[in-house]
CSV table of C-alpha atoms in Angstrom, one decimal:
chain,number,residue,atom,x,y,z
I,165,MET,CA,-20.7,6.3,-5.5
I,166,SER,CA,-22.4,9.3,-5.8
I,167,ASN,CA,-25.9,10.1,-6.0
I,168,HIS,CA,-26.6,12.1,-9.2
I,169,GLU,CA,-30.1,12.7,-8.8
I,170,ILE,CA,-31.9,15.3,-10.1
I,171,SER,CA,-35.8,16.3,-10.1
I,172,GLY,CA,-37.1,18.0,-13.8
I,173,PHE,CA,-33.8,17.6,-16.3
I,174,SER,CA,-36.5,17.7,-19.5
I,175,LYS,CA,-36.8,21.0,-18.6
I,176,LEU,CA,-32.9,22.7,-18.7
I,177,SER,CA,-32.4,23.5,-21.8
I,178,LYS,CA,-30.1,21.8,-24.4
I,179,ASN,CA,-26.9,23.5,-23.0
I,180,GLU,CA,-27.3,23.0,-19.6
I,181,LYS,CA,-28.4,19.9,-19.6
I,182,ILE,CA,-25.0,19.0,-20.8
I,183,GLU,CA,-23.5,21.0,-18.6
I,184,TRP,CA,-25.5,18.8,-16.2
I,185,ILE,CA,-23.7,15.4,-17.6
I,186,ALA,CA,-19.9,17.3,-17.8
I,187,LYS,CA,-19.9,17.9,-13.9
I,188,HIS,CA,-21.3,15.4,-12.9
I,189,TYR,CA,-19.8,12.5,-14.4
I,190,PHE,CA,-16.0,13.8,-16.0
I,191,SER,CA,-12.8,14.8,-14.4
I,192,GLN,CA,-12.9,16.7,-17.3
I,193,PRO,CA,-15.9,18.8,-17.7
I,194,GLU,CA,-14.7,20.6,-20.7
I,195,GLU,CA,-13.5,18.0,-22.9
I,196,ALA,CA,-16.6,15.8,-22.4
I,197,ILE,CA,-18.6,18.7,-23.3
I,198,SER,CA,-16.9,19.4,-26.6
I,199,LEU,CA,-16.6,15.5,-27.3
I,200,VAL,CA,-20.7,15.9,-27.0
I,201,LYS,CA,-20.7,19.6,-30.0
I,202,ASN,CA,-18.4,18.2,-32.3
I,203,TYR,CA,-21.4,16.4,-32.4
I,204,TRP,CA,-23.6,18.8,-33.8
I,205,ASN,CA,-24.0,19.6,-37.3
I,206,THR,CA,-23.5,23.0,-38.1
I,207,ASP,CA,-27.1,23.3,-40.0
I,208,GLU,CA,-28.9,24.4,-37.1
I,209,LYS,CA,-32.4,23.7,-37.8
I,210,LEU,CA,-31.5,20.3,-39.2
I,211,GLN,CA,-29.9,19.8,-35.7
I,212,GLN,CA,-32.5,21.2,-34.3
I,213,LEU,CA,-34.5,18.3,-36.7
I,214,HIS,CA,-32.7,15.8,-34.8
I,215,ASP,CA,-33.1,17.1,-31.3
I,216,GLU,CA,-37.1,16.8,-31.3
I,217,PHE,CA,-37.1,13.2,-33.0
I,218,ILE,CA,-36.8,11.7,-29.1
I,219,GLU,CA,-36.6,13.9,-25.9
I,220,ASN,CA,-33.8,15.2,-23.8
I,221,THR,CA,-31.5,14.7,-27.2
I,222,ILE,CA,-27.9,16.2,-25.7
I,223,SER,CA,-26.5,15.3,-29.7
I,224,ASN,CA,-26.1,12.8,-32.1
I,225,PHE,CA,-24.8,9.4,-31.7
I,226,TYR,CA,-23.8,8.6,-35.5
I,227,LEU,CA,-23.6,5.3,-37.7
I,228,PRO,CA,-21.7,4.4,-40.1
I,229,LEU,CA,-24.7,4.5,-43.5
I,230,GLY,CA,-23.1,1.5,-46.6
I,231,ILE,CA,-23.2,0.4,-50.1
I,232,ALA,CA,-23.8,-2.6,-51.0
I,233,PRO,CA,-25.0,-2.5,-55.1
I,234,ASN,CA,-25.9,-5.0,-57.2
I,235,PHE,CA,-28.7,-7.0,-55.7
I,236,LYS,CA,-30.4,-8.8,-58.2
I,237,ILE,CA,-34.0,-9.6,-57.2
I,238,ASN,CA,-36.5,-9.5,-59.3
I,239,LYS,CA,-34.8,-9.4,-62.7
I,240,LYS,CA,-34.2,-5.3,-61.3
I,241,ASN,CA,-31.1,-5.0,-60.5
I,242,TYR,CA,-31.1,-2.6,-56.5
I,243,THR,CA,-28.5,-0.9,-55.2
I,244,VAL,CA,-29.3,-0.6,-51.3
I,245,PRO,CA,-28.4,1.4,-48.6
I,246,MET,CA,-27.4,-0.3,-45.1
I,247,VAL,CA,-26.7,1.2,-41.9
I,248,ILE,CA,-25.1,-0.9,-39.3
I,249,GLU,CA,-21.9,-0.6,-37.1
I,250,GLU,CA,-20.2,-4.1,-37.9
I,251,SER,CA,-17.1,-4.5,-40.0
I,252,SER,CA,-17.9,-7.1,-42.7
I,253,VAL,CA,-21.1,-6.9,-42.7
I,254,VAL,CA,-21.4,-4.2,-45.6
I,255,ALA,CA,-18.7,-6.0,-47.8
I,256,ALA,CA,-20.4,-9.2,-46.5
I,257,ALA,CA,-23.8,-8.7,-48.5
I,258,ALA,CA,-22.6,-6.9,-51.5
I,259,LYS,CA,-20.2,-10.2,-52.7
I,260,SER,CA,-22.7,-12.9,-51.8
I,261,ALA,CA,-25.4,-10.1,-54.6
I,262,LYS,CA,-23.1,-10.0,-56.9
I,263,PHE,CA,-22.1,-13.7,-56.6
I,264,TRP,CA,-26.1,-14.3,-56.8
I,265,SER,CA,-26.1,-11.7,-59.7
I,266,LYS,CA,-24.6,-13.8,-62.2
I,267,ARG,CA,-26.8,-16.7,-61.6
I,268,GLY,CA,-30.7,-15.4,-61.5
I,269,GLY,CA,-30.7,-13.3,-58.7
I,270,PHE,CA,-33.0,-13.4,-55.5
I,271,LYS,CA,-36.5,-14.5,-56.2
I,272,THR,CA,-38.9,-12.3,-53.8
I,273,THR,CA,-42.6,-13.1,-53.0
I,274,VAL,CA,-45.2,-10.7,-50.0
I,275,LEU,CA,-47.2,-13.7,-49.0
I,276,ASN,CA,-49.6,-11.9,-47.0
I,277,THR,CA,-49.6,-7.7,-45.3
I,278,GLU,CA,-51.7,-8.4,-42.4
I,279,LYS,CA,-51.3,-6.0,-39.1
I,280,ILE,CA,-52.8,-7.8,-36.0
I,281,GLY,CA,-53.8,-5.3,-32.9
I,282,GLN,CA,-55.7,-6.8,-29.9
I,283,VAL,CA,-57.8,-4.3,-27.3
I,284,HIS,CA,-57.0,-6.8,-23.6
I,285,PHE,CA,-60.0,-6.9,-21.5
I,286,ILE,CA,-61.1,-9.4,-18.2
I,287,TYR,CA,-65.5,-9.8,-18.4
I,288,THR,CA,-66.6,-12.1,-15.2
I,289,GLY,CA,-69.8,-13.1,-16.3
I,290,GLU,CA,-70.9,-16.0,-18.9
I,291,LYS,CA,-69.3,-16.5,-22.4
I,292,SER,CA,-72.6,-17.1,-24.2
I,293,LYS,CA,-73.5,-13.7,-23.1
I,294,LEU,CA,-70.4,-11.9,-24.5
I,295,VAL,CA,-70.0,-13.5,-27.9
I,296,ASP,CA,-74.2,-12.2,-28.0
I,297,PHE,CA,-72.5,-8.7,-27.3
I,298,PHE,CA,-69.5,-8.5,-29.4
I,299,ASN,CA,-72.1,-9.9,-32.6
I,300,LEU,CA,-73.9,-7.0,-31.7
I,301,THR,CA,-71.7,-4.6,-31.1
I,302,LYS,CA,-69.3,-5.7,-33.9
I,303,PRO,CA,-70.4,-2.8,-36.8
I,304,LYS,CA,-70.1,-0.2,-34.1
I,305,PHE,CA,-66.0,-0.8,-33.7
I,306,TYR,CA,-66.3,-0.2,-37.7
I,307,SER,CA,-68.2,3.0,-37.9
I,308,GLU,CA,-67.0,4.9,-34.1
I,309,THR,CA,-63.4,4.1,-36.1
I,310,GLU,CA,-64.5,5.9,-39.2
I,311,ASN,CA,-63.2,9.0,-38.5
I,312,ILE,CA,-59.3,7.3,-38.1
I,313,THR,CA,-60.1,4.7,-41.0
I,314,LYS,CA,-61.1,6.8,-43.7
I,315,ASN,CA,-57.9,8.5,-45.0
I,316,MET,CA,-56.5,4.8,-44.7
I,317,GLN,CA,-59.7,3.5,-46.8
I,318,LYS,CA,-59.1,5.6,-49.1
I,319,ARG,CA,-54.6,4.4,-50.1
I,320,GLY,CA,-56.7,0.9,-50.6
I,321,GLY,CA,-56.4,-0.4,-46.1
I,322,GLY,CA,-58.4,-0.4,-43.2
I,323,ILE,CA,-60.0,-2.5,-40.5
I,324,LEU,CA,-60.2,-6.8,-41.9
I,325,ASP,CA,-61.6,-8.9,-39.3
I,326,ILE,CA,-62.4,-8.3,-35.2
I,327,ILE,CA,-63.4,-11.4,-33.6
I,328,LEU,CA,-63.7,-12.3,-30.4
I,329,ASN,CA,-60.7,-14.8,-28.8
I,330,ASP,CA,-61.4,-16.6,-24.7
I,331,LYS,CA,-58.3,-16.8,-22.9
I,332,THR,CA,-59.3,-18.0,-20.0
I,333,THR,CA,-58.2,-21.2,-20.4
I,334,GLU,CA,-54.7,-19.4,-20.0
I,335,LEU,CA,-55.4,-16.8,-17.7
I,336,GLU,CA,-58.7,-16.1,-15.5
I,337,ASN,CA,-62.3,-14.2,-17.3
I,338,TYR,CA,-59.2,-12.9,-20.3
I,339,PHE,CA,-60.7,-12.6,-23.6
I,340,GLN,CA,-59.4,-10.2,-26.4
I,341,LEU,CA,-60.9,-8.7,-29.3
I,342,HIS,CA,-58.2,-9.4,-32.0
I,343,ALA,CA,-58.1,-7.2,-35.6
I,344,THR,CA,-56.6,-7.6,-38.6
I,345,PHE,CA,-55.5,-4.5,-40.6
I,346,GLU,CA,-54.2,-3.5,-43.9
I,347,THR,CA,-51.5,-0.7,-43.8
I,348,LYS,CA,-51.0,-0.3,-47.0
I,349,ASP,CA,-46.9,1.9,-47.8
I,350,SER,CA,-47.3,2.6,-43.6
I,351,MET,CA,-45.9,0.7,-41.3
I,352,GLY,CA,-49.0,1.6,-39.5
I,353,ALA,CA,-48.9,1.8,-35.4
I,354,ASN,CA,-50.0,4.7,-34.4
I,355,PHE,CA,-53.5,3.8,-36.8
I,356,ILE,CA,-53.6,0.5,-35.3
I,357,ASN,CA,-53.2,2.0,-31.9
I,358,SER,CA,-55.9,4.8,-32.3
I,359,CYS,CA,-58.2,1.8,-33.7
I,360,LEU,CA,-57.7,-0.4,-30.7
I,361,GLU,CA,-58.2,2.5,-28.0
I,362,GLN,CA,-61.4,3.7,-30.0
I,363,PHE,CA,-62.4,-0.3,-29.5
I,364,ALA,CA,-61.8,-0.3,-26.3
I,365,LYS,CA,-63.9,2.7,-25.5
I,366,THR,CA,-66.9,0.9,-27.7
I,367,LEU,CA,-66.7,-2.1,-26.2
I,368,LYS,CA,-66.6,-0.1,-22.1
I,369,GLN,CA,-69.7,1.6,-23.7
I,370,GLU,CA,-71.8,-0.2,-25.4
I,371,ALA,CA,-71.4,-3.2,-22.4
I,372,GLN,CA,-73.1,-0.1,-20.2
I,373,SER,CA,-76.0,-1.0,-22.8
I,374,PHE,CA,-76.4,-4.5,-22.9
I,375,GLU,CA,-79.4,-5.1,-21.7
I,376,PRO,CA,-78.8,-9.8,-20.9
I,377,PHE,CA,-75.6,-7.8,-18.9
I,378,THR,CA,-75.6,-8.1,-14.9
I,379,GLU,CA,-74.4,-5.4,-13.5
I,380,GLU,CA,-70.8,-6.9,-12.6
I,381,GLU,CA,-71.3,-8.1,-16.8
I,382,LYS,CA,-71.4,-4.4,-17.7
I,383,ASN,CA,-68.0,-3.6,-15.4
I,384,ILE,CA,-66.5,-4.6,-18.3
I,385,GLU,CA,-62.3,-4.4,-17.6
I,386,VAL,CA,-60.0,-3.2,-20.6
I,387,VAL,CA,-56.2,-4.1,-19.7
I,388,MET,CA,-55.2,-1.9,-22.4
I,389,SER,CA,-54.8,-2.1,-26.5
I,390,ILE,CA,-52.1,-2.7,-28.3
I,391,LEU,CA,-50.5,-3.5,-32.1
I,392,SER,CA,-48.6,-6.5,-32.4
I,393,ASN,CA,-45.3,-6.4,-33.4
I,394,TYR,CA,-46.0,-10.1,-33.8
I,395,VAL,CA,-47.0,-10.6,-37.5
I,396,THR,CA,-47.5,-13.9,-38.4
I,397,ASN,CA,-49.3,-12.6,-41.5
I,398,CYS,CA,-47.1,-10.2,-42.9
I,399,ILE,CA,-44.6,-12.8,-44.3
I,400,VAL,CA,-42.1,-12.3,-47.0
I,401,ARG,CA,-40.2,-15.3,-48.6
I,402,ALA,CA,-36.5,-14.7,-50.4
I,403,GLU,CA,-35.3,-17.2,-52.4
I,404,VAL,CA,-32.3,-18.2,-54.6
I,405,SER,CA,-31.2,-21.9,-56.3
I,406,CYS,CA,-29.1,-22.8,-59.2
I,407,SER,CA,-27.8,-25.5,-60.4
I,408,ILE,CA,-25.0,-27.3,-58.0
I,409,GLU,CA,-22.2,-27.0,-60.8
I,410,GLU,CA,-23.4,-23.0,-61.3
I,411,LEU,CA,-21.7,-22.8,-57.4
I,412,THR,CA,-18.0,-23.5,-59.2
I,413,GLU,CA,-15.6,-19.9,-58.5
I,414,LYS,CA,-12.4,-19.4,-56.9
I,415,GLN,CA,-13.9,-20.6,-52.4
I,416,ILE,CA,-15.5,-22.6,-53.6
I,417,GLU,CA,-13.7,-25.6,-55.4
I,418,ASN,CA,-15.6,-28.8,-55.3
I,419,PRO,CA,-19.3,-27.4,-55.8
I,420,SER,CA,-20.9,-30.9,-54.3
I,421,GLU,CA,-19.1,-31.3,-51.6
I,422,PHE,CA,-19.8,-27.6,-50.2
I,423,ALA,CA,-23.4,-27.7,-51.1
I,424,GLU,CA,-24.0,-30.3,-49.1
I,425,LYS,CA,-21.9,-29.4,-46.2
I,426,PHE,CA,-23.8,-25.6,-46.5
I,427,VAL,CA,-27.3,-27.7,-46.2
I,428,ARG,CA,-25.8,-29.6,-43.3
I,429,ALA,CA,-24.8,-26.2,-41.8
I,430,VAL,CA,-28.6,-25.6,-41.9
I,431,GLN,CA,-29.9,-28.5,-40.9
I,432,ILE,CA,-27.9,-28.3,-37.5
I,433,ALA,CA,-29.7,-24.1,-36.9
I,434,LYS,CA,-32.6,-25.9,-37.4
I,435,ILE,CA,-32.6,-28.4,-34.6
I,436,GLU,CA,-30.0,-26.9,-33.0
I,437,PRO,CA,-31.0,-23.3,-31.0
I,438,TYR,CA,-27.1,-22.3,-30.1
I,439,ARG,CA,-26.3,-22.4,-33.7
I,440,ALA,CA,-29.8,-21.2,-34.1
I,441,VAL,CA,-29.6,-17.9,-32.1
I,442,THR,CA,-26.5,-17.2,-34.3
I,443,HIS,CA,-27.7,-18.0,-37.3
I,444,ASN,CA,-30.9,-16.4,-37.1
I,445,LYS,CA,-28.6,-12.9,-35.5
I,446,GLY,CA,-25.9,-13.2,-39.1
I,447,ILE,CA,-29.8,-12.9,-40.8
I,448,MET,CA,-30.3,-10.5,-38.9
I,449,ASN,CA,-26.7,-8.3,-39.7
I,450,GLY,CA,-28.8,-7.3,-42.8
I,451,ILE,CA,-32.5,-7.0,-42.3
I,452,ASP,CA,-31.1,-4.7,-39.5
I,453,ALA,CA,-29.3,-2.2,-41.4
I,454,VAL,CA,-31.3,-1.3,-44.2
I,455,VAL,CA,-34.6,-0.9,-41.7
I,456,LEU,CA,-32.4,1.3,-40.1
I,457,ALA,CA,-31.1,3.2,-43.1
I,458,THR,CA,-34.8,3.2,-44.2
I,459,GLY,CA,-36.6,5.0,-40.9
I,460,ASN,CA,-37.9,1.7,-39.7
I,461,ASP,CA,-38.7,-0.2,-36.5
I,462,PHE,CA,-35.4,-2.6,-36.2
I,463,ARG,CA,-36.2,-2.9,-32.8
I,464,ALA,CA,-40.1,-4.1,-33.7
I,465,VAL,CA,-39.2,-7.0,-36.7
I,466,GLU,CA,-36.0,-8.0,-34.5
I,467,ALA,CA,-38.9,-9.3,-31.7
I,468,GLY,CA,-41.0,-10.2,-34.4
I,469,ALA,CA,-39.4,-12.4,-36.6
I,470,HIS,CA,-37.4,-13.8,-33.1
I,471,ALA,CA,-40.9,-15.4,-32.0
I,472,TYR,CA,-41.0,-17.2,-34.8
I,473,ALA,CA,-38.6,-18.8,-35.1
I,474,SER,CA,-40.2,-20.3,-32.2
I,475,ARG,CA,-43.5,-20.7,-33.5
I,476,ASP,CA,-43.3,-24.3,-33.1
I,477,GLY,CA,-42.0,-24.1,-28.9
I,478,LYS,CA,-38.5,-24.9,-30.5
I,479,TYR,CA,-35.9,-21.9,-31.6
I,480,ARG,CA,-35.0,-22.5,-35.6
I,481,SER,CA,-33.4,-21.7,-38.4
I,482,LEU,CA,-35.6,-19.2,-40.4
I,483,SER,CA,-33.4,-20.4,-43.1
I,484,ASP,CA,-33.5,-23.3,-45.1
I,485,ALA,CA,-31.9,-25.4,-47.8
I,486,THR,CA,-31.7,-28.3,-50.4
I,487,ILE,CA,-30.3,-30.3,-53.2
I,488,GLU,CA,-32.9,-32.1,-54.8
I,489,ASN,CA,-32.3,-33.3,-58.6
I,490,GLY,CA,-28.7,-30.8,-58.7
I,491,ILE,CA,-30.1,-27.7,-58.2
I,492,PHE,CA,-29.0,-26.3,-54.9
I,493,THR,CA,-31.9,-24.0,-53.0
I,494,PHE,CA,-32.1,-21.2,-50.2
I,495,TRP,CA,-34.6,-19.8,-49.0
I,496,LEU,CA,-35.6,-17.6,-45.8
I,497,GLU,CA,-39.3,-16.7,-44.9
I,498,ILE,CA,-39.8,-14.0,-42.3
I,499,PRO,CA,-42.8,-11.7,-40.9
I,500,LEU,CA,-41.7,-8.1,-41.6
I,501,ALA,CA,-44.0,-5.1,-41.2
I,502,LEU,CA,-42.6,-2.3,-42.4
I,503,GLY,CA,-43.3,1.0,-44.2
I,504,THR,CA,-42.5,4.2,-46.5
I,505,VAL,CA,-44.4,6.4,-45.7
I,506,GLY,CA,-45.0,8.2,-41.7
I,507,GLY,CA,-42.7,8.0,-39.3
I,508,LEU,CA,-38.9,9.3,-39.7
I,509,THR,CA,-39.8,8.7,-43.5
I,510,SER,CA,-40.5,11.1,-44.3
I,511,LEU,CA,-38.6,13.7,-41.5
I,512,HIS,CA,-34.5,12.0,-41.3
I,513,PRO,CA,-33.4,13.3,-44.9
I,514,LEU,CA,-31.2,10.6,-44.8
I,515,VAL,CA,-33.6,8.1,-45.0
I,516,LYS,CA,-35.5,10.2,-47.8
I,517,LEU,CA,-31.9,10.2,-49.4
I,518,ASN,CA,-32.1,5.8,-49.3
I,519,LEU,CA,-35.9,5.3,-50.2
I,520,GLU,CA,-34.2,8.1,-53.5
I,521,ILE,CA,-31.3,5.7,-53.4
I,522,LEU,CA,-34.2,2.4,-53.8
I,523,GLU,CA,-36.4,4.1,-55.8
I,524,LYS,CA,-38.9,4.4,-53.7
I,525,PRO,CA,-40.2,1.4,-52.6
I,526,SER,CA,-43.5,0.6,-51.9
I,527,ALA,CA,-43.6,-1.2,-48.5
I,528,PRO,CA,-43.9,-4.8,-50.2
I,529,GLU,CA,-41.0,-4.0,-52.1
I,530,LEU,CA,-39.1,-2.7,-49.2
I,531,MET,CA,-40.3,-5.6,-47.0
I,532,GLN,CA,-38.6,-8.3,-50.6
I,533,ILE,CA,-36.1,-6.3,-50.9
I,534,VAL,CA,-35.0,-6.3,-46.6
I,535,ALA,CA,-35.3,-9.8,-47.3
I,536,ALA,CA,-33.2,-10.5,-50.2
I,537,VAL,CA,-30.4,-8.7,-48.0
I,538,GLY,CA,-30.9,-10.3,-45.1
I,539,LEU,CA,-30.7,-13.9,-47.2
I,540,ALA,CA,-28.2,-12.9,-48.7
I,541,GLN,CA,-26.4,-12.4,-45.9
I,542,ASN,CA,-27.1,-16.0,-44.6
I,543,PHE,CA,-25.2,-17.3,-47.2
I,544,ALA,CA,-22.1,-15.4,-47.0
I,545,ALA,CA,-21.7,-16.0,-43.2
I,546,LEU,CA,-22.3,-19.8,-44.4
I,547,ARG,CA,-20.2,-19.8,-47.3
I,548,SER,CA,-17.0,-18.6,-45.0
I,549,LEU,CA,-18.2,-21.1,-41.4
I,550,THR,CA,-18.8,-23.8,-44.1
I,551,THR,CA,-15.0,-22.9,-46.2
I,552,LYS,CA,-12.3,-20.9,-45.1
I,553,GLY,CA,-14.2,-20.2,-41.9
I,554,ILE,CA,-15.0,-16.5,-40.1
I,555,GLN,CA,-12.4,-14.9,-38.5
I,556,GLU,CA,-10.0,-14.5,-42.8
I,557,GLY,CA,-12.1,-11.8,-43.7
I,558,HIS,CA,-13.4,-10.7,-40.2
I,559,MET,CA,-9.8,-9.0,-38.6
I,560,LYS,CA,-8.7,-8.1,-41.9
I,561,MET,CA,-11.5,-6.1,-41.0
I,562,HIS,CA,-11.1,-6.1,-38.6
I,563,ILE,CA,-7.4,-5.2,-38.1
I,564,ASN,CA,-8.3,-1.1,-39.1
I,565,ASN,CA,-10.3,-0.1,-36.1
I,566,ILE,CA,-7.4,-1.5,-34.1
I,567,LEU,CA,-4.9,0.4,-36.1
I,568,ASN,CA,-7.2,4.0,-35.5
I,569,GLN,CA,-7.1,3.2,-31.4
I,570,TYR,CA,-3.0,3.0,-31.6
I,571,HIS,CA,-3.2,6.0,-33.9
I,572,ALA,CA,-1.1,3.8,-36.7
I,573,THR,CA,1.3,6.2,-39.5
I,574,ALA,CA,0.6,5.4,-42.5
I,575,GLU,CA,4.3,3.1,-42.7
I,576,GLU,CA,2.9,1.3,-40.3
I,577,ARG,CA,-0.4,0.2,-41.5
I,578,ILE,CA,1.9,-0.9,-44.1
I,579,LYS,CA,4.0,-2.5,-42.0
I,580,VAL,CA,1.9,-4.6,-40.0
I,581,THR,CA,-1.4,-4.9,-42.9
I,582,GLU,CA,2.1,-6.8,-44.3
I,583,TYR,CA,3.4,-9.1,-41.7
I,584,PHE,CA,-0.5,-10.3,-41.2
I,585,LYS,CA,-1.0,-11.5,-44.0
I,586,ASP,CA,0.9,-14.6,-42.8
I,587,ASN,CA,0.0,-14.9,-39.4
I,588,THR,CA,-2.3,-15.0,-37.1
I,589,ILE,CA,-4.3,-11.5,-36.2
I,590,SER,CA,-5.3,-10.9,-32.4
I,591,HIS,CA,-5.9,-7.7,-31.0
I,592,ALA,CA,-3.1,-8.6,-28.7
I,593,SER,CA,-0.5,-9.6,-31.4
I,594,VAL,CA,-1.1,-7.1,-33.6
I,595,ALA,CA,-0.7,-4.2,-30.4
I,596,GLY,CA,2.8,-6.2,-29.8
I,597,PHE,CA,3.6,-5.6,-33.6
I,598,LEU,CA,2.8,-2.3,-32.8
I,599,GLU,CA,5.2,-1.8,-30.3
I,600,GLU,CA,8.3,-4.1,-31.4
I,601,ILE,CA,8.3,-1.6,-34.5
I,602,ARG,CA,8.0,1.5,-33.0
I,603,LYS,CA,10.7,0.6,-30.1
């Protein structure tokens, strides 16, 4: 194995970076260079904008942008942009949206919009002194961050509260400043982290002049200051419900049997982690696709959602379903910290376009749209699983990818589609059938 170490890679020009990669990793460097450059945007200014989102950029990596129409949420109709590479996700969302639009639509509520950040520090000494020191210093945490918070306060946001947490039973001498924030329409990561770093400075500085402290107690060691992506008080709820009879449609001939099987499927995901992970993955198919389309951080959303699914010590389904007095109800509660201003939302032209398609929602409104899409996705998956199975629709979409891989002609496509109407689809069977007809 060759050792391709390089120093100063970041200082190379974009072309030099590409040439270095092509030379070291490809037997046909020219082909690799040409592929990378094929994905450049011909508009140089637009390309430069994309290049500057991250470091060491060499090209763009495309994901499809799809549209799921007919989302009726709180009696308002939305057309939802989704960015995802997995086939049948957008189709499933659109199908669910249409199904529920005829049955009252999605009802959503934002239960809270509080964000969290913490200063993690080590203090060796008497706890009672630290408590006194904290109570005395608390006003300063607010006053010394005023230059950071004044704009946010104008928009109705800011620091909500700061408390001192004693974590010494779990880790020796470990305490934290636990702060809560309201960041209005921004996701608020930079705002929160700037406030926390200032809290840390104030904490260390003020400790030096607090007379009751001994020399050792004055030496507070700040380990780190960082926001949390576990936003247990930034929760949105999405729900659909209708009478059992109203569930009837082409696929659902016996609605009460369907409803009962559906509820059982959700109950299984409530108690069986192996199922719950896949169940929640289906919810996140919808959620991540809209989070990406609107320039938000899907990794933060994923991490927070899965932690929330484990909040009682066991990993469980994020959604719930019941049948009561002949009414089928299906709902989801999920933590979602999202923004519609700041970050990529004001930089990425397609993100701006997508927010325009959503009619420029506020952050709480976007939370509700995203939760509704997650619930729709989950409904579609469970409906397939409890009726005809998940593979039929999925493999139909998959045929396309296989045909593209084998460069099938229009004529071959017709023959393949016809043949697999009644035959089981797999990669091997499609490839084998193509080979047959090509003979």
